[in-house]
Short mmCIF file of C-alpha atoms in Angstrom, two decimals:
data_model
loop_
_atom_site.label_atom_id
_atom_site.label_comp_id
_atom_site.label_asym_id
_atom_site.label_seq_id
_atom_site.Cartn_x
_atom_site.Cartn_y
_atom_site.Cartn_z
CA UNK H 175 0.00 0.00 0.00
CA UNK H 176 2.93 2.85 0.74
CA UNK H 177 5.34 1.49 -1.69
CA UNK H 178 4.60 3.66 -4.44
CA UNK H 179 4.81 6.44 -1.42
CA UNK H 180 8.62 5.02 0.05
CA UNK H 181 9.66 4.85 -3.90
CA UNK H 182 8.78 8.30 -4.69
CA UNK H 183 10.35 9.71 -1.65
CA UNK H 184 13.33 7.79 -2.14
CA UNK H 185 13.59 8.63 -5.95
CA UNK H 186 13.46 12.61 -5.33
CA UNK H 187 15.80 11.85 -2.03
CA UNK H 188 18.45 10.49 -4.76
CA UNK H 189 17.92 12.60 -7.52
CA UNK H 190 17.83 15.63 -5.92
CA UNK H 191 21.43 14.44 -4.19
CA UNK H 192 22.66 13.79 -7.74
CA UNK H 193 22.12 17.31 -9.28
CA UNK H 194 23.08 19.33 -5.80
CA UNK H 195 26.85 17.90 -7.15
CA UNK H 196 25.86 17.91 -10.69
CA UNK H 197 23.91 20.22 -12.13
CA UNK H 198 23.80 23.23 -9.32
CA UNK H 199 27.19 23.91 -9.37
CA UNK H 200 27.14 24.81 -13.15
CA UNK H 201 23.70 26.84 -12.78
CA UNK H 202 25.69 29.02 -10.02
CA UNK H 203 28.25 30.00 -12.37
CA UNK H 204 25.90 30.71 -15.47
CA UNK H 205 23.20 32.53 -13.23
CA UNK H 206 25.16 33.51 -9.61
CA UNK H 207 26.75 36.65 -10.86
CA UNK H 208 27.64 40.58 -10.04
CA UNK H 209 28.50 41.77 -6.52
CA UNK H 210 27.05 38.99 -3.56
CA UNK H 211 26.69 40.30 -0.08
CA UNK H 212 29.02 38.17 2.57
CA UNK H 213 27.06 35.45 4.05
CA UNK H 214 28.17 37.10 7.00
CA UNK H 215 25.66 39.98 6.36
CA UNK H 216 22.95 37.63 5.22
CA UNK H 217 20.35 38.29 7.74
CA UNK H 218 19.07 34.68 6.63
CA UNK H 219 22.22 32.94 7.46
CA UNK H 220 22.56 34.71 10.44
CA UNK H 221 19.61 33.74 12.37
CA UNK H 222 19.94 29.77 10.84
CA UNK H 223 23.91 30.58 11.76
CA UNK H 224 22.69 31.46 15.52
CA UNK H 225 20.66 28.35 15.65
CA UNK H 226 22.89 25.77 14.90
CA UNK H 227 26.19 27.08 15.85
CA UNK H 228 25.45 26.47 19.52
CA UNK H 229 24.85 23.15 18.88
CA UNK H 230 27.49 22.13 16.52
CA UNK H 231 30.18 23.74 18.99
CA UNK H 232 28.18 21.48 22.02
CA UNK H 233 28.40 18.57 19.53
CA UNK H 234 32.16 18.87 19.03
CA UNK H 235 32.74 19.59 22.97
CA UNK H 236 31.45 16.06 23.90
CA UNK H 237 32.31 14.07 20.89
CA UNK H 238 31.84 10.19 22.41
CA UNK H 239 28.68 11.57 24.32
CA UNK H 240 27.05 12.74 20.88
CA UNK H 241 27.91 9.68 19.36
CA UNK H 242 26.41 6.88 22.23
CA UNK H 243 23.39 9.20 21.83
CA UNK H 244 23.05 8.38 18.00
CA UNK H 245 24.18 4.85 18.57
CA UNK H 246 20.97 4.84 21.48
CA UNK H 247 18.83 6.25 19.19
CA UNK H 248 20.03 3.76 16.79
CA UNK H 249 18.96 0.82 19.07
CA UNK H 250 15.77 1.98 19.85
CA UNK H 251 14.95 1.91 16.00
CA UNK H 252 15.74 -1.44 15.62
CA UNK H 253 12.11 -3.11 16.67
CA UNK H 254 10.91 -0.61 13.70
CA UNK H 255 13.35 -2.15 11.42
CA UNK H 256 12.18 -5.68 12.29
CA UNK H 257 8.67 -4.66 11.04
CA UNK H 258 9.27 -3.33 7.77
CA UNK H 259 6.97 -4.67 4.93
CA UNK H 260 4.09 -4.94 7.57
CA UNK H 261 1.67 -2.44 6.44
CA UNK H 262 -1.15 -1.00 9.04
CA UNK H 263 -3.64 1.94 8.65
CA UNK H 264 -5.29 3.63 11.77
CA UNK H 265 -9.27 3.98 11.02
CA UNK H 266 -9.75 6.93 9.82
CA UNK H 267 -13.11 9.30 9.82
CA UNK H 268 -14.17 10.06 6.11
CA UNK H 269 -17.03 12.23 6.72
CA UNK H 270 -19.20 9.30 4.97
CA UNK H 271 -20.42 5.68 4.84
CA UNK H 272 -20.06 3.02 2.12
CA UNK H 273 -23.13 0.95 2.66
CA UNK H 274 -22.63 -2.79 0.96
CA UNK H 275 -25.16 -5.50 0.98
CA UNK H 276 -25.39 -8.32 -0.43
CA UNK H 277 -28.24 -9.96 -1.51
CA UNK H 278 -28.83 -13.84 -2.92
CA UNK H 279 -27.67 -14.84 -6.41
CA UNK H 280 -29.76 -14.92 -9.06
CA UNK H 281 -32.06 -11.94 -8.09
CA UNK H 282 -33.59 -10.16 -11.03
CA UNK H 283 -33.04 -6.54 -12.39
CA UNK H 284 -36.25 -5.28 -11.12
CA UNK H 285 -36.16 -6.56 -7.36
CA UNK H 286 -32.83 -4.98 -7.34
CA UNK H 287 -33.72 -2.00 -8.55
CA UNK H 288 -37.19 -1.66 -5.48
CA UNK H 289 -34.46 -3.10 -2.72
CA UNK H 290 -31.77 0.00 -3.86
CA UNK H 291 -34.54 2.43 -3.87
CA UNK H 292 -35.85 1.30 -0.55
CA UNK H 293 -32.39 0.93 1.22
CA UNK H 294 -31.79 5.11 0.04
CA UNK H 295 -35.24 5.82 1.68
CA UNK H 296 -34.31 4.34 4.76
CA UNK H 297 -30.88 6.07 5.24
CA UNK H 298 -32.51 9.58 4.25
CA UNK H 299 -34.59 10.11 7.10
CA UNK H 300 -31.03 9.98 9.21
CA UNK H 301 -30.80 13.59 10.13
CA UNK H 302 -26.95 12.94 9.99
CA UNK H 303 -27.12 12.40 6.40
CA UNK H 304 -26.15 14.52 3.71
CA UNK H 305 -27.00 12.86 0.14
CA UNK H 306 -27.39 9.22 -0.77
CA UNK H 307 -26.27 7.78 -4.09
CA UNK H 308 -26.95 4.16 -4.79
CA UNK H 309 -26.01 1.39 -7.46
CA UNK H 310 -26.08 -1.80 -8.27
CA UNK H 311 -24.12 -3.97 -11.10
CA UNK H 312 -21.39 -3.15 -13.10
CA UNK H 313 -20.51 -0.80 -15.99
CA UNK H 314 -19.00 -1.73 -19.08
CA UNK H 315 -15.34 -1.88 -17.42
CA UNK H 316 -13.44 -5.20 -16.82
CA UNK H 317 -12.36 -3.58 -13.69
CA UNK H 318 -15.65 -3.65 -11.88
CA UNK H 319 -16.57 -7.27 -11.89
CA UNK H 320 -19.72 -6.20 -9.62
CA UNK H 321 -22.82 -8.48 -9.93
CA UNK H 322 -26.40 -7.62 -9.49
CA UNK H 323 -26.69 -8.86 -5.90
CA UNK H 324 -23.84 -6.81 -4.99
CA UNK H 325 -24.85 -2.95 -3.73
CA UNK H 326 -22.48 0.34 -3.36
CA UNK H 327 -24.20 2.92 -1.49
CA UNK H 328 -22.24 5.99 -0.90
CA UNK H 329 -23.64 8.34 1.94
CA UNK H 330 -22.45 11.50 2.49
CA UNK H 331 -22.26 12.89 6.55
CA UNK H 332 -23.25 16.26 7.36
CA UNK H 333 -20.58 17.45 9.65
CA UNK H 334 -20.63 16.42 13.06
CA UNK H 335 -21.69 20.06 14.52
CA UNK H 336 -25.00 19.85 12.78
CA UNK H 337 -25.46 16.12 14.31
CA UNK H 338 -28.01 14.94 17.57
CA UNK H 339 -26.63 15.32 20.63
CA UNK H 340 -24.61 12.17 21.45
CA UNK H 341 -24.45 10.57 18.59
CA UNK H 342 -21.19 9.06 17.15
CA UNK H 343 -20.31 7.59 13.90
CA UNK H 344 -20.71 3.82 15.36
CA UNK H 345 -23.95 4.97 16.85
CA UNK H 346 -25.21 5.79 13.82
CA UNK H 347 -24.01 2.90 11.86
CA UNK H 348 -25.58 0.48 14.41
CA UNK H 349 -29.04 2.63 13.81
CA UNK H 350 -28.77 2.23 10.12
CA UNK H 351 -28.04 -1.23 10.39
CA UNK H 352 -31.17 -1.79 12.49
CA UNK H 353 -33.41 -0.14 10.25
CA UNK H 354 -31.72 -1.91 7.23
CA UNK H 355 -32.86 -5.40 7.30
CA UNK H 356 -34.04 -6.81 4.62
CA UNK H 357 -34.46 -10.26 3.81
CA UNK H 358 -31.97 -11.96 1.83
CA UNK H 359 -29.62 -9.04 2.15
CA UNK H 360 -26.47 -9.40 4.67
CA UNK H 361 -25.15 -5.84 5.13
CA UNK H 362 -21.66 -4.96 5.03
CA UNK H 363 -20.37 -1.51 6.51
CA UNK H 364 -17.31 0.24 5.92
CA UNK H 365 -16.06 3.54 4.22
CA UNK H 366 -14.82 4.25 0.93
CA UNK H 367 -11.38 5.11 1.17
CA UNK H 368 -11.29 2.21 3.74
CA UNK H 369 -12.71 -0.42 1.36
CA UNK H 370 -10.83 0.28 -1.36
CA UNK H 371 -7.44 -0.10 0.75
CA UNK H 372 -9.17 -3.12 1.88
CA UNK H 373 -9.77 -4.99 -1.80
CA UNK H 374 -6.96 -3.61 -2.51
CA UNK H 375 -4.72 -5.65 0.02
CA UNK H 376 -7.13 -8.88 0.65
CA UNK H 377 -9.57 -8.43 -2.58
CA UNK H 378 -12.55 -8.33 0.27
CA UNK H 379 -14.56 -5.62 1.31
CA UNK H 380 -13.88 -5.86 4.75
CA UNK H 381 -11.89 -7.89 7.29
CA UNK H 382 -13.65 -9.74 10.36
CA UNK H 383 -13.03 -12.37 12.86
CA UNK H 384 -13.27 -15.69 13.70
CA UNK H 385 -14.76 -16.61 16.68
CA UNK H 386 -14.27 -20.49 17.60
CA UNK H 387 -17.75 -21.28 19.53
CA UNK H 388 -16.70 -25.30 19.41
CA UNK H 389 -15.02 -27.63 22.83
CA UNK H 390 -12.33 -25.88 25.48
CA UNK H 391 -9.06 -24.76 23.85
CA UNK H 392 -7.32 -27.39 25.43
CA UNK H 393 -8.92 -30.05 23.69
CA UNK H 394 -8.03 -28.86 20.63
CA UNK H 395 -4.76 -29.97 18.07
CA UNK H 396 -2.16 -27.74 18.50
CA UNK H 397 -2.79 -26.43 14.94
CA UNK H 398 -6.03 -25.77 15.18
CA UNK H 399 -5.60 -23.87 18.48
CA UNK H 400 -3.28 -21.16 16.56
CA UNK H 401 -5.17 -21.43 13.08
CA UNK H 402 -8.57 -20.65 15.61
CA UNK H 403 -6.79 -17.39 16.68
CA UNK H 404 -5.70 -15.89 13.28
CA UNK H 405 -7.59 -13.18 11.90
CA UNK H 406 -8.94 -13.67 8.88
CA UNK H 407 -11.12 -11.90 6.45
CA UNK H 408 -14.28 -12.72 5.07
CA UNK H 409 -16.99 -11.16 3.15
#
């Protein structure tokens, strides 16, 4: 998910390195003329110069203490390093809802079409709800492989000042949810941002858990005890 992000980063890191000692030193002499003020009167330098000075001079004062500092800084980071290629994403707040059921297979245009209409019904008389915008199937793209049981139902939030008192985005999900059951449809919530980082990574909508409901732990292989614990994803 952030490797395009770490390759652009490191790309413009390394390029811009390359023409610093390429490129900028020829620039300088073709554009860097007439008289230049010392960078002892640059009032620019000056203040940066007042800055770091201090600190550089410190620096070279305690040389071995500066550099078991950076070595302990060094340690600490390791735990990070040990996690690298593990990808996580805090939840995030969108300001809206992605609203996903699914109904049977098999269901025909027209009962798909009532059940979309209905659903958008039921989630405008939310107060906390902006606009509504429903659909169902796929378009002519072999990158939307939707079927006609599947639903995307984008809502858009009013902002949270102009909510009820009390109410919080899992409140109102739960309320939605409540009012939204219809048979043959099991409902899916997420957000759209969310669910597309989601496909994305697992190629379902949203990630859940496994609860094992069966005999005590103990009883159980050793396998199955740590396979029981995983968390898996499921539609």
């Amino acid at each position: 998910m952030f490797r395009p992000l770490a390759w652009t980063k490191t790309l413009a890191v390394g390029f811009s390195s390359v023409l610093a000692i390429s490129l900028v030193p020829v620039l300088m002499i073709l554009f860097v003329r007439g008289r230049l003020i010392p960078e002892s009167r640059n009032p620019i330098s000056r203040i940066t110069q007042a800055l770091y000075l201090p600190v550089l001079r410190l620096c070279l004062r305690f040389r071995k203490t500066t550099l078991l500092l950076n070595l302990l800084f060094l340690i600490v980071t390791l735990p990070l390093a040990l996690r690298i290629g593990s990808q996580f994403m805090p939840p995030l707040f969108e300001g809206s809802a992605l609203y996903m059921p699914t109904a049977l297979p098999g269901i025909s245009i027209g009962q798909a079409s009532q059940l979309l209409q209905e659903q958008d019904r039921v989630i405008r008389t939310f107060p906390e709800v902006e606009t509504v915008f429903g659909s169902i199937g796929r378009s002519d793209s072999a990158t939307d492989n939707a079927p006609l049981d599947m639903y995307d139902t984008t809502i858009m939030l009013k902002p949270r000042n102009r909510w009820r008192p009390g109410m919080t985005y899992e409140k109102l999900v739960q309320e939605m949810d409540a009012k939204l059951q219809f048979p043959g449809l099991s409902n899916t919530w997420t957000m759209p941002v969310e669910n597309r980082l989601d496909m994305e990574l697992t190629g379902i909508k949203n990630a859940a858990w496994v609860e094992d409901s069966g005999a005590k732990p103990g009883r159980h292989p050793a396998s199955w005890r740590a396979g029981a614990t995983d968390t898996l994803s499921d539609s």
